[in-house]
Amino acid sequence: GAGVSQSPSNKVTEKGKDVELRCDPISGHTALYWYRQRLGQGLEFLIYFQGNSAPDKSGLPSDRFSAERTGESVSTLTIQRTQQEDSAVYLCASSGAFFGYTFGSGTRLTVV
Amino acid sequence: DQQVKQNSPSLSVQEGRISILNCDYTNSMFDYFLWYKKYPAEGPTFLISISSIKDKNEDGRFTVFLNKSAKHLSLHIVPSQPGDSAVYFCAASGSSNTGKLIFGQGTTLQVKP
């Protein structure tokens, strides 16, 4: 596609439920990143995929968070047993060149 | 541990004047720095970058300055325009080839007509 597409754009979920966020990167982009922005804070790195290499999961805040990517296509970020502190905007970016990030518009997650 | 810091959460300037946004970092291994701009309900978009081998990079109204000894960079916008009103993030990367960026907290710039 023309840009990075994320779905849903907004998600309200009850505490304790699982949620799945989707990211469609730009076709041909080998690198894919997930970040999140909690209210009043900066962008917090979560996970990074590069081609077929093992993902860099160093930013995942707990074992409730996981992400998958099939080849160089769609990625899903799953949050299990959601907590209120998981409320944030989750941003996905893809890159075909070093530092050439293109961000999606994000998924705003609200845990009530 | 906040490795990239933007200590001013907000900045307000008059149209036509200069906007200066500041960013400090703590990791001396960072060797590439970027500025992103974010409008509400949109993802951040790349604005300008600088490598650690330079101390200045200019692109139209936007100039980024890097002071490695002070671990400080700044973004100058001149002249400022109302459409520049947005949140500005600085970001840094180390000397690995992962492409992973560390972002600051952001500074909200308001340019008044």
mmCIF file with all atom_site columns, C-alpha atoms in Angstrom:
data_model
loop_
_atom_site.group_PDB
_atom_site.id
_atom_site.type_symbol
_atom_site.label_atom_id
_atom_site.label_alt_id
_atom_site.label_comp_id
_atom_site.label_asym_id
_atom_site.label_entity_id
_atom_site.label_seq_id
_atom_site.pdbx_PDB_ins_code
_atom_site.Cartn_x
_atom_site.Cartn_y
_atom_site.Cartn_z
_atom_site.occupancy
_atom_site.B_iso_or_equiv
_atom_site.pdbx_formal_charge
_atom_site.auth_seq_id
_atom_site.auth_comp_id
_atom_site.auth_asym_id
_atom_site.auth_atom_id
_atom_site.pdbx_PDB_model_num
ATOM 1   C CA . GLY A 1 1   ? 0.000   0.000   0.000  1.00 0.00 ? 1   GLY A CA 1
ATOM 2   C CA . ALA A 1 2   ? 0.860   3.665   -0.101 1.00 0.00 ? 2   ALA A CA 1
ATOM 3   C CA . GLY A 1 3   ? 1.537   3.903   3.603  1.00 0.00 ? 3   GLY A CA 1
ATOM 4   C CA . VAL A 1 4   ? 1.646   1.970   6.859  1.00 0.00 ? 4   VAL A CA 1
ATOM 5   C CA . SER A 1 5   ? -1.847  0.890   7.818  1.00 0.00 ? 5   SER A CA 1
ATOM 6   C CA . GLN A 1 6   ? -2.886  0.099   11.376 1.00 0.00 ? 6   GLN A CA 1
ATOM 7   C CA . SER A 1 7   ? -6.137  -1.366  12.620 1.00 0.00 ? 7   SER A CA 1
ATOM 8   C CA . PRO A 1 8   ? -8.230  -0.769  14.522 1.00 0.00 ? 8   PRO A CA 1
ATOM 9   C CA . SER A 1 9   ? -7.727  2.976   14.849 1.00 0.00 ? 9   SER A CA 1
ATOM 10  C CA . ASN A 1 10  ? -9.428  2.915   18.244 1.00 0.00 ? 10  ASN A CA 1
ATOM 11  C CA . LYS A 1 11  ? -10.017 0.087   20.682 1.00 0.00 ? 11  LYS A CA 1
ATOM 12  C CA . VAL A 1 12  ? -11.762 0.167   24.040 1.00 0.00 ? 12  VAL A CA 1
ATOM 13  C CA . THR A 1 13  ? -11.449 -3.015  26.055 1.00 0.00 ? 13  THR A CA 1
ATOM 14  C CA . GLU A 1 14  ? -12.240 -4.206  29.528 1.00 0.00 ? 14  GLU A CA 1
ATOM 15  C CA . LYS A 1 15  ? -9.439  -4.863  31.966 1.00 0.00 ? 15  LYS A CA 1
ATOM 16  C CA . GLY A 1 16  ? -8.342  -8.484  31.772 1.00 0.00 ? 16  GLY A CA 1
ATOM 17  C CA . LYS A 1 17  ? -9.326  -9.025  28.143 1.00 0.00 ? 17  LYS A CA 1
ATOM 18  C CA . ASP A 1 18  ? -6.860  -9.810  25.360 1.00 0.00 ? 18  ASP A CA 1
ATOM 19  C CA . VAL A 1 19  ? -6.418  -7.448  22.415 1.00 0.00 ? 19  VAL A CA 1
ATOM 20  C CA . GLU A 1 20  ? -4.762  -7.825  19.047 1.00 0.00 ? 20  GLU A CA 1
ATOM 21  C CA . LEU A 1 21  ? -3.434  -4.877  17.064 1.00 0.00 ? 21  LEU A CA 1
ATOM 22  C CA . ARG A 1 22  ? -2.556  -5.124  13.403 1.00 0.00 ? 22  ARG A CA 1
ATOM 23  C CA . CYS A 1 23  ? 0.044   -3.409  11.258 1.00 0.00 ? 23  CYS A CA 1
ATOM 24  C CA . ASP A 1 24  ? 0.319   -3.552  7.466  1.00 0.00 ? 24  ASP A CA 1
ATOM 25  C CA . PRO A 1 25  ? 3.740   -2.196  6.490  1.00 0.00 ? 25  PRO A CA 1
ATOM 26  C CA . ILE A 1 26  ? 4.705   -0.612  3.203  1.00 0.00 ? 26  ILE A CA 1
ATOM 27  C CA . SER A 1 27  ? 5.229   -3.335  0.619  1.00 0.00 ? 27  SER A CA 1
ATOM 28  C CA . GLY A 1 28  ? 8.903   -4.221  0.328  1.00 0.00 ? 28  GLY A CA 1
ATOM 29  C CA . HIS A 1 29  ? 9.914   -2.730  3.677  1.00 0.00 ? 29  HIS A CA 1
ATOM 30  C CA . THR A 1 30  ? 12.028  -5.288  5.479  1.00 0.00 ? 30  THR A CA 1
ATOM 31  C CA . ALA A 1 31  ? 12.061  -3.675  8.909  1.00 0.00 ? 31  ALA A CA 1
ATOM 32  C CA . LEU A 1 32  ? 9.017   -3.208  11.147 1.00 0.00 ? 32  LEU A CA 1
ATOM 33  C CA . TYR A 1 33  ? 8.870   -1.530  14.552 1.00 0.00 ? 33  TYR A CA 1
ATOM 34  C CA . TRP A 1 34  ? 6.269   -1.202  17.281 1.00 0.00 ? 34  TRP A CA 1
ATOM 35  C CA . TYR A 1 35  ? 6.313   1.773   19.641 1.00 0.00 ? 35  TYR A CA 1
ATOM 36  C CA . ARG A 1 36  ? 3.791   3.065   22.120 1.00 0.00 ? 36  ARG A CA 1
ATOM 37  C CA . GLN A 1 37  ? 3.066   6.508   23.481 1.00 0.00 ? 37  GLN A CA 1
ATOM 38  C CA . ARG A 1 38  ? 1.387   6.783   26.840 1.00 0.00 ? 38  ARG A CA 1
ATOM 39  C CA . LEU A 1 39  ? -0.263  10.039  27.801 1.00 0.00 ? 39  LEU A CA 1
ATOM 40  C CA . GLY A 1 40  ? 2.295   12.801  28.294 1.00 0.00 ? 40  GLY A CA 1
ATOM 41  C CA . GLN A 1 41  ? 5.229   10.580  27.444 1.00 0.00 ? 41  GLN A CA 1
ATOM 42  C CA . GLY A 1 42  ? 7.499   9.989   24.492 1.00 0.00 ? 42  GLY A CA 1
ATOM 43  C CA . LEU A 1 43  ? 7.596   7.112   22.064 1.00 0.00 ? 43  LEU A CA 1
ATOM 44  C CA . GLU A 1 44  ? 8.613   3.935   23.843 1.00 0.00 ? 44  GLU A CA 1
ATOM 45  C CA . PHE A 1 45  ? 10.263  1.203   21.771 1.00 0.00 ? 45  PHE A CA 1
ATOM 46  C CA . LEU A 1 46  ? 8.568   -2.196  22.054 1.00 0.00 ? 46  LEU A CA 1
ATOM 47  C CA . ILE A 1 47  ? 9.841   -4.611  19.390 1.00 0.00 ? 47  ILE A CA 1
ATOM 48  C CA . TYR A 1 48  ? 11.680  -4.663  16.063 1.00 0.00 ? 48  TYR A CA 1
ATOM 49  C CA . PHE A 1 49  ? 11.553  -7.147  13.179 1.00 0.00 ? 49  PHE A CA 1
ATOM 50  C CA . GLN A 1 50  ? 14.177  -7.246  10.429 1.00 0.00 ? 50  GLN A CA 1
ATOM 51  C CA . GLY A 1 51  ? 13.628  -9.723  7.633  1.00 0.00 ? 51  GLY A CA 1
ATOM 52  C CA . ASN A 1 52  ? 14.015  -13.286 8.834  1.00 0.00 ? 52  ASN A CA 1
ATOM 53  C CA . SER A 1 53  ? 16.257  -12.398 11.779 1.00 0.00 ? 53  SER A CA 1
ATOM 54  C CA . ALA A 1 54  ? 15.160  -13.028 15.344 1.00 0.00 ? 54  ALA A CA 1
ATOM 55  C CA . PRO A 1 55  ? 13.130  -10.028 16.530 1.00 0.00 ? 55  PRO A CA 1
ATOM 56  C CA . ASP A 1 56  ? 14.533  -7.558  19.048 1.00 0.00 ? 56  ASP A CA 1
ATOM 57  C CA . LYS A 1 57  ? 12.028  -7.883  21.889 1.00 0.00 ? 57  LYS A CA 1
ATOM 58  C CA . SER A 1 58  ? 14.015  -5.842  24.377 1.00 0.00 ? 58  SER A CA 1
ATOM 59  C CA . GLY A 1 59  ? 11.325  -3.170  24.760 1.00 0.00 ? 59  GLY A CA 1
ATOM 60  C CA . LEU A 1 60  ? 8.365   -5.383  25.584 1.00 0.00 ? 60  LEU A CA 1
ATOM 61  C CA . PRO A 1 61  ? 7.261   -4.310  29.087 1.00 0.00 ? 61  PRO A CA 1
ATOM 62  C CA . SER A 1 62  ? 6.018   -7.698  30.284 1.00 0.00 ? 62  SER A CA 1
ATOM 63  C CA . ASP A 1 63  ? 5.317   -11.242 29.159 1.00 0.00 ? 63  ASP A CA 1
ATOM 64  C CA . ARG A 1 64  ? 1.722   -10.208 28.524 1.00 0.00 ? 64  ARG A CA 1
ATOM 65  C CA . PHE A 1 65  ? 2.996   -8.539  25.363 1.00 0.00 ? 65  PHE A CA 1
ATOM 66  C CA . SER A 1 66  ? 3.937   -10.478 22.243 1.00 0.00 ? 66  SER A CA 1
ATOM 67  C CA . ALA A 1 67  ? 4.228   -9.769  18.556 1.00 0.00 ? 67  ALA A CA 1
ATOM 68  C CA . GLU A 1 68  ? 4.501   -11.762 15.393 1.00 0.00 ? 68  GLU A CA 1
ATOM 69  C CA . ARG A 1 69  ? 5.355   -10.997 11.825 1.00 0.00 ? 69  ARG A CA 1
ATOM 70  C CA . THR A 1 70  ? 4.948   -13.313 8.876  1.00 0.00 ? 70  THR A CA 1
ATOM 71  C CA . GLY A 1 71  ? 7.878   -12.816 6.526  1.00 0.00 ? 71  GLY A CA 1
ATOM 72  C CA . GLU A 1 72  ? 7.979   -9.187  5.460  1.00 0.00 ? 72  GLU A CA 1
ATOM 73  C CA . SER A 1 73  ? 4.255   -8.613  5.689  1.00 0.00 ? 73  SER A CA 1
ATOM 74  C CA . VAL A 1 74  ? 1.636   -8.049  8.354  1.00 0.00 ? 74  VAL A CA 1
ATOM 75  C CA . SER A 1 75  ? 2.515   -7.867  12.024 1.00 0.00 ? 75  SER A CA 1
ATOM 76  C CA . THR A 1 76  ? 0.223   -8.340  15.005 1.00 0.00 ? 76  THR A CA 1
ATOM 77  C CA . LEU A 1 77  ? 0.879   -7.086  18.525 1.00 0.00 ? 77  LEU A CA 1
ATOM 78  C CA . THR A 1 78  ? -1.028  -9.029  21.173 1.00 0.00 ? 78  THR A CA 1
ATOM 79  C CA . ILE A 1 79  ? -1.597  -7.853  24.724 1.00 0.00 ? 79  ILE A CA 1
ATOM 80  C CA . GLN A 1 80  ? -2.986  -10.482 27.071 1.00 0.00 ? 80  GLN A CA 1
ATOM 81  C CA . ARG A 1 81  ? -4.937  -9.748  30.254 1.00 0.00 ? 81  ARG A CA 1
ATOM 82  C CA . THR A 1 82  ? -4.899  -6.010  29.575 1.00 0.00 ? 82  THR A CA 1
ATOM 83  C CA . GLN A 1 83  ? -4.284  -3.588  32.442 1.00 0.00 ? 83  GLN A CA 1
ATOM 84  C CA . GLN A 1 84  ? -5.169  0.085   32.693 1.00 0.00 ? 84  GLN A CA 1
ATOM 85  C CA . GLU A 1 85  ? -1.504  1.045   32.364 1.00 0.00 ? 85  GLU A CA 1
ATOM 86  C CA . ASP A 1 86  ? -1.550  -0.520  28.875 1.00 0.00 ? 86  ASP A CA 1
ATOM 87  C CA . SER A 1 87  ? -3.719  2.376   27.687 1.00 0.00 ? 87  SER A CA 1
ATOM 88  C CA . ALA A 1 88  ? -1.692  4.191   25.057 1.00 0.00 ? 88  ALA A CA 1
ATOM 89  C CA . VAL A 1 89  ? -1.375  4.904   21.352 1.00 0.00 ? 89  VAL A CA 1
ATOM 90  C CA . TYR A 1 90  ? 0.414   1.978   19.728 1.00 0.00 ? 90  TYR A CA 1
ATOM 91  C CA . LEU A 1 91  ? 2.412   3.044   16.690 1.00 0.00 ? 91  LEU A CA 1
ATOM 92  C CA . CYS A 1 92  ? 3.834   0.824   13.989 1.00 0.00 ? 92  CYS A CA 1
ATOM 93  C CA . ALA A 1 93  ? 6.567   1.913   11.580 1.00 0.00 ? 93  ALA A CA 1
ATOM 94  C CA . SER A 1 94  ? 8.253   0.212   8.675  1.00 0.00 ? 94  SER A CA 1
ATOM 95  C CA . SER A 1 95  ? 11.527  0.915   6.954  1.00 0.00 ? 95  SER A CA 1
ATOM 96  C CA . GLY A 1 96  ? 13.140  -0.121  3.725  1.00 0.00 ? 96  GLY A CA 1
ATOM 97  C CA . ALA A 1 97  ? 16.334  1.768   4.403  1.00 0.00 ? 97  ALA A CA 1
ATOM 98  C CA . PHE A 1 98  ? 18.371  2.530   7.471  1.00 0.00 ? 98  PHE A CA 1
ATOM 99  C CA . PHE A 1 99  ? 16.397  5.046   9.576  1.00 0.00 ? 99  PHE A CA 1
ATOM 100 C CA . GLY A 1 100 ? 13.835  5.626   6.841  1.00 0.00 ? 100 GLY A CA 1
ATOM 101 C CA . TYR A 1 101 ? 10.879  5.147   9.186  1.00 0.00 ? 101 TYR A CA 1
ATOM 102 C CA . THR A 1 102 ? 7.328   5.581   7.961  1.00 0.00 ? 102 THR A CA 1
ATOM 103 C CA . PHE A 1 103 ? 4.813   5.513   10.782 1.00 0.00 ? 103 PHE A CA 1
ATOM 104 C CA . GLY A 1 104 ? 1.179   4.478   10.710 1.00 0.00 ? 104 GLY A CA 1
ATOM 105 C CA . SER A 1 105 ? -1.505  6.599   12.364 1.00 0.00 ? 105 SER A CA 1
ATOM 106 C CA . GLY A 1 106 ? -1.571  4.361   15.392 1.00 0.00 ? 106 GLY A CA 1
ATOM 107 C CA . THR A 1 107 ? -4.127  2.428   17.409 1.00 0.00 ? 107 THR A CA 1
ATOM 108 C CA . ARG A 1 108 ? -5.496  4.217   20.455 1.00 0.00 ? 108 ARG A CA 1
ATOM 109 C CA . LEU A 1 109 ? -6.064  1.573   23.119 1.00 0.00 ? 109 LEU A CA 1
ATOM 110 C CA . THR A 1 110 ? -8.171  2.386   26.150 1.00 0.00 ? 110 THR A CA 1
ATOM 111 C CA . VAL A 1 111 ? -8.468  -0.182  28.932 1.00 0.00 ? 111 VAL A CA 1
ATOM 112 C CA . VAL A 1 112 ? -11.448 0.448   31.216 1.00 0.00 ? 112 VAL A CA 1
ATOM 113 C CA . ASP B 2 1   ? 16.595  5.797   32.356 1.00 0.00 ? 1   ASP B CA 1
ATOM 114 C CA . GLN B 2 2   ? 15.673  8.452   29.795 1.00 0.00 ? 2   GLN B CA 1
ATOM 115 C CA . GLN B 2 3   ? 18.526  8.461   27.280 1.00 0.00 ? 3   GLN B CA 1
ATOM 116 C CA . VAL B 2 4   ? 16.971  11.197  25.131 1.00 0.00 ? 4   VAL B CA 1
ATOM 117 C CA . LYS B 2 5   ? 15.393  14.147  26.905 1.00 0.00 ? 5   LYS B CA 1
ATOM 118 C CA . GLN B 2 6   ? 13.338  17.059  25.741 1.00 0.00 ? 6   GLN B CA 1
ATOM 119 C CA . ASN B 2 7   ? 13.023  19.173  28.849 1.00 0.00 ? 7   ASN B CA 1
ATOM 120 C CA . SER B 2 8   ? 10.526  21.687  27.487 1.00 0.00 ? 8   SER B CA 1
ATOM 121 C CA . PRO B 2 9   ? 7.084   20.118  27.122 1.00 0.00 ? 9   PRO B CA 1
ATOM 122 C CA . SER B 2 10  ? 5.775   23.137  25.244 1.00 0.00 ? 10  SER B CA 1
ATOM 123 C CA . LEU B 2 11  ? 6.866   26.228  23.355 1.00 0.00 ? 11  LEU B CA 1
ATOM 124 C CA . SER B 2 12  ? 4.859   29.144  21.993 1.00 0.00 ? 12  SER B CA 1
ATOM 125 C CA . VAL B 2 13  ? 6.200   31.582  19.392 1.00 0.00 ? 13  VAL B CA 1
ATOM 126 C CA . GLN B 2 14  ? 4.819   34.282  17.161 1.00 0.00 ? 14  GLN B CA 1
ATOM 127 C CA . GLU B 2 15  ? 4.468   33.677  13.437 1.00 0.00 ? 15  GLU B CA 1
ATOM 128 C CA . GLY B 2 16  ? 7.568   34.815  11.573 1.00 0.00 ? 16  GLY B CA 1
ATOM 129 C CA . ARG B 2 17  ? 9.883   34.446  14.579 1.00 0.00 ? 17  ARG B CA 1
ATOM 130 C CA . ILE B 2 18  ? 12.383  31.685  15.242 1.00 0.00 ? 18  ILE B CA 1
ATOM 131 C CA . SER B 2 19  ? 11.404  28.482  17.058 1.00 0.00 ? 19  SER B CA 1
ATOM 132 C CA . ILE B 2 20  ? 14.183  26.651  18.887 1.00 0.00 ? 20  ILE B CA 1
ATOM 133 C CA . LEU B 2 21  ? 13.510  23.163  20.177 1.00 0.00 ? 21  LEU B CA 1
ATOM 134 C CA . ASN B 2 22  ? 16.117  21.490  22.336 1.00 0.00 ? 22  ASN B CA 1
ATOM 135 C CA . CYS B 2 23  ? 17.122  17.909  23.003 1.00 0.00 ? 23  CYS B CA 1
ATOM 136 C CA . ASP B 2 24  ? 19.758  16.356  25.274 1.00 0.00 ? 24  ASP B CA 1
ATOM 137 C CA . TYR B 2 25  ? 21.087  12.825  25.251 1.00 0.00 ? 25  TYR B CA 1
ATOM 138 C CA . THR B 2 26  ? 23.186  10.793  27.623 1.00 0.00 ? 26  THR B CA 1
ATOM 139 C CA . ASN B 2 27  ? 24.563  7.941   25.523 1.00 0.00 ? 27  ASN B CA 1
ATOM 140 C CA . SER B 2 28  ? 27.836  8.908   23.837 1.00 0.00 ? 28  SER B CA 1
ATOM 141 C CA . MET B 2 29  ? 27.432  5.936   21.486 1.00 0.00 ? 29  MET B CA 1
ATOM 142 C CA . PHE B 2 30  ? 24.564  7.636   19.680 1.00 0.00 ? 30  PHE B CA 1
ATOM 143 C CA . ASP B 2 31  ? 25.798  8.663   16.247 1.00 0.00 ? 31  ASP B CA 1
ATOM 144 C CA . TYR B 2 32  ? 22.690  9.606   14.306 1.00 0.00 ? 32  TYR B CA 1
ATOM 145 C CA . PHE B 2 33  ? 19.945  11.990  15.311 1.00 0.00 ? 33  PHE B CA 1
ATOM 146 C CA . LEU B 2 34  ? 16.568  12.756  13.809 1.00 0.00 ? 34  LEU B CA 1
ATOM 147 C CA . TRP B 2 35  ? 13.627  15.076  14.331 1.00 0.00 ? 35  TRP B CA 1
ATOM 148 C CA . TYR B 2 36  ? 10.050  13.971  13.764 1.00 0.00 ? 36  TYR B CA 1
ATOM 149 C CA . LYS B 2 37  ? 6.902   16.052  13.652 1.00 0.00 ? 37  LYS B CA 1
ATOM 150 C CA . LYS B 2 38  ? 3.518   14.769  14.779 1.00 0.00 ? 38  LYS B CA 1
ATOM 151 C CA . TYR B 2 39  ? 0.066   16.185  14.198 1.00 0.00 ? 39  TYR B CA 1
ATOM 152 C CA . PRO B 2 40  ? -2.892  14.955  16.308 1.00 0.00 ? 40  PRO B CA 1
ATOM 153 C CA . ALA B 2 41  ? -4.314  11.586  15.237 1.00 0.00 ? 41  ALA B CA 1
ATOM 154 C CA . GLU B 2 42  ? -1.444  11.041  12.804 1.00 0.00 ? 42  GLU B CA 1
ATOM 155 C CA . GLY B 2 43  ? 1.802   9.127   13.021 1.00 0.00 ? 43  GLY B CA 1
ATOM 156 C CA . PRO B 2 44  ? 5.097   11.011  13.332 1.00 0.00 ? 44  PRO B CA 1
ATOM 157 C CA . THR B 2 45  ? 6.694   12.106  10.074 1.00 0.00 ? 45  THR B CA 1
ATOM 158 C CA . PHE B 2 46  ? 10.406  12.520  9.450  1.00 0.00 ? 46  PHE B CA 1
ATOM 159 C CA . LEU B 2 47  ? 11.616  16.101  9.352  1.00 0.00 ? 47  LEU B CA 1
ATOM 160 C CA . ILE B 2 48  ? 15.410  16.321  9.339  1.00 0.00 ? 48  ILE B CA 1
ATOM 161 C CA . SER B 2 49  ? 18.422  14.350  10.516 1.00 0.00 ? 49  SER B CA 1
ATOM 162 C CA . ILE B 2 50  ? 22.093  14.776  11.315 1.00 0.00 ? 50  ILE B CA 1
ATOM 163 C CA . SER B 2 51  ? 25.038  12.436  11.557 1.00 0.00 ? 51  SER B CA 1
ATOM 164 C CA . SER B 2 52  ? 27.535  12.787  14.380 1.00 0.00 ? 52  SER B CA 1
ATOM 165 C CA . ILE B 2 53  ? 30.256  13.663  11.877 1.00 0.00 ? 53  ILE B CA 1
ATOM 166 C CA . LYS B 2 54  ? 28.484  16.967  11.246 1.00 0.00 ? 54  LYS B CA 1
ATOM 167 C CA . ASP B 2 55  ? 27.500  19.822  13.515 1.00 0.00 ? 55  ASP B CA 1
ATOM 168 C CA . LYS B 2 56  ? 24.841  21.375  11.310 1.00 0.00 ? 56  LYS B CA 1
ATOM 169 C CA . ASN B 2 57  ? 22.320  20.293  8.702  1.00 0.00 ? 57  ASN B CA 1
ATOM 170 C CA . GLU B 2 58  ? 19.934  22.615  6.935  1.00 0.00 ? 58  GLU B CA 1
ATOM 171 C CA . ASP B 2 59  ? 16.796  21.951  4.914  1.00 0.00 ? 59  ASP B CA 1
ATOM 172 C CA . GLY B 2 60  ? 14.794  25.002  3.954  1.00 0.00 ? 60  GLY B CA 1
ATOM 173 C CA . ARG B 2 61  ? 13.375  26.641  7.081  1.00 0.00 ? 61  ARG B CA 1
ATOM 174 C CA . PHE B 2 62  ? 14.663  23.822  9.276  1.00 0.00 ? 62  PHE B CA 1
ATOM 175 C CA . THR B 2 63  ? 18.191  23.574  10.675 1.00 0.00 ? 63  THR B CA 1
ATOM 176 C CA . VAL B 2 64  ? 19.479  21.025  13.157 1.00 0.00 ? 64  VAL B CA 1
ATOM 177 C CA . PHE B 2 65  ? 22.579  21.765  15.228 1.00 0.00 ? 65  PHE B CA 1
ATOM 178 C CA . LEU B 2 66  ? 24.585  19.114  17.053 1.00 0.00 ? 66  LEU B CA 1
ATOM 179 C CA . ASN B 2 67  ? 26.988  19.794  19.919 1.00 0.00 ? 67  ASN B CA 1
ATOM 180 C CA . LYS B 2 68  ? 28.608  16.441  20.670 1.00 0.00 ? 68  LYS B CA 1
ATOM 181 C CA . SER B 2 69  ? 30.687  17.641  23.592 1.00 0.00 ? 69  SER B CA 1
ATOM 182 C CA . ALA B 2 70  ? 27.533  18.876  25.310 1.00 0.00 ? 70  ALA B CA 1
ATOM 183 C CA . LYS B 2 71  ? 25.435  15.947  24.059 1.00 0.00 ? 71  LYS B CA 1
ATOM 184 C CA . HIS B 2 72  ? 22.901  18.465  22.872 1.00 0.00 ? 72  HIS B CA 1
ATOM 185 C CA . LEU B 2 73  ? 21.010  19.060  19.668 1.00 0.00 ? 73  LEU B CA 1
ATOM 186 C CA . SER B 2 74  ? 18.544  21.698  18.653 1.00 0.00 ? 74  SER B CA 1
ATOM 187 C CA . LEU B 2 75  ? 16.059  22.287  15.876 1.00 0.00 ? 75  LEU B CA 1
ATOM 188 C CA . HIS B 2 76  ? 15.647  25.803  14.539 1.00 0.00 ? 76  HIS B CA 1
ATOM 189 C CA . ILE B 2 77  ? 12.614  26.757  12.496 1.00 0.00 ? 77  ILE B CA 1
ATOM 190 C CA . VAL B 2 78  ? 12.766  30.148  10.850 1.00 0.00 ? 78  VAL B CA 1
ATOM 191 C CA . PRO B 2 79  ? 10.486  31.787  10.001 1.00 0.00 ? 79  PRO B CA 1
ATOM 192 C CA . SER B 2 80  ? 7.899   29.887  12.021 1.00 0.00 ? 80  SER B CA 1
ATOM 193 C CA . GLN B 2 81  ? 4.492   29.370  10.457 1.00 0.00 ? 81  GLN B CA 1
ATOM 194 C CA . PRO B 2 82  ? 1.128   28.435  12.038 1.00 0.00 ? 82  PRO B CA 1
ATOM 195 C CA . GLY B 2 83  ? 1.243   25.123  10.136 1.00 0.00 ? 83  GLY B CA 1
ATOM 196 C CA . ASP B 2 84  ? 4.377   24.236  12.089 1.00 0.00 ? 84  ASP B CA 1
ATOM 197 C CA . SER B 2 85  ? 2.236   23.853  15.212 1.00 0.00 ? 85  SER B CA 1
ATOM 198 C CA . ALA B 2 86  ? 2.698   20.195  16.180 1.00 0.00 ? 86  ALA B CA 1
ATOM 199 C CA . VAL B 2 87  ? 4.561   17.924  18.579 1.00 0.00 ? 87  VAL B CA 1
ATOM 200 C CA . TYR B 2 88  ? 8.253   17.583  17.761 1.00 0.00 ? 88  TYR B CA 1
ATOM 201 C CA . PHE B 2 89  ? 10.231  14.509  18.803 1.00 0.00 ? 89  PHE B CA 1
ATOM 202 C CA . CYS B 2 90  ? 13.971  14.129  18.682 1.00 0.00 ? 90  CYS B CA 1
ATOM 203 C CA . ALA B 2 91  ? 15.342  10.622  18.264 1.00 0.00 ? 91  ALA B CA 1
ATOM 204 C CA . ALA B 2 92  ? 18.758  9.021   18.397 1.00 0.00 ? 92  ALA B CA 1
ATOM 205 C CA . SER B 2 93  ? 20.385  5.811   17.314 1.00 0.00 ? 93  SER B CA 1
ATOM 206 C CA . GLY B 2 94  ? 23.580  4.041   18.273 1.00 0.00 ? 94  GLY B CA 1
ATOM 207 C CA . SER B 2 95  ? 26.340  2.656   16.129 1.00 0.00 ? 95  SER B CA 1
ATOM 208 C CA . SER B 2 96  ? 24.603  -0.650  15.507 1.00 0.00 ? 96  SER B CA 1
ATOM 209 C CA . ASN B 2 97  ? 22.737  -1.282  12.297 1.00 0.00 ? 97  ASN B CA 1
ATOM 210 C CA . THR B 2 98  ? 19.424  -2.155  13.864 1.00 0.00 ? 98  THR B CA 1
ATOM 211 C CA . GLY B 2 99  ? 17.756  1.102   12.989 1.00 0.00 ? 99  GLY B CA 1
ATOM 212 C CA . LYS B 2 100 ? 16.130  1.180   16.406 1.00 0.00 ? 100 LYS B CA 1
ATOM 213 C CA . LEU B 2 101 ? 15.482  4.754   17.501 1.00 0.00 ? 101 LEU B CA 1
ATOM 214 C CA . ILE B 2 102 ? 15.252  6.123   21.034 1.00 0.00 ? 102 ILE B CA 1
ATOM 215 C CA . PHE B 2 103 ? 12.802  9.013   21.237 1.00 0.00 ? 103 PHE B CA 1
ATOM 216 C CA . GLY B 2 104 ? 12.472  11.956  23.554 1.00 0.00 ? 104 GLY B CA 1
ATOM 217 C CA . GLN B 2 105 ? 9.225   12.929  25.256 1.00 0.00 ? 105 GLN B CA 1
ATOM 218 C CA . GLY B 2 106 ? 8.296   15.509  22.662 1.00 0.00 ? 106 GLY B CA 1
ATOM 219 C CA . THR B 2 107 ? 7.812   19.287  22.677 1.00 0.00 ? 107 THR B CA 1
ATOM 220 C CA . THR B 2 108 ? 4.494   20.804  21.647 1.00 0.00 ? 108 THR B CA 1
ATOM 221 C CA . LEU B 2 109 ? 5.093   23.858  19.487 1.00 0.00 ? 109 LEU B CA 1
ATOM 222 C CA . GLN B 2 110 ? 2.387   26.458  19.029 1.00 0.00 ? 110 GLN B CA 1
ATOM 223 C CA . VAL B 2 111 ? 2.938   29.147  16.420 1.00 0.00 ? 111 VAL B CA 1
ATOM 224 C CA . LYS B 2 112 ? 0.527   32.028  16.891 1.00 0.00 ? 112 LYS B CA 1
ATOM 225 C CA . PRO B 2 113 ? -0.658  34.030  13.856 1.00 0.00 ? 113 PRO B CA 1
#
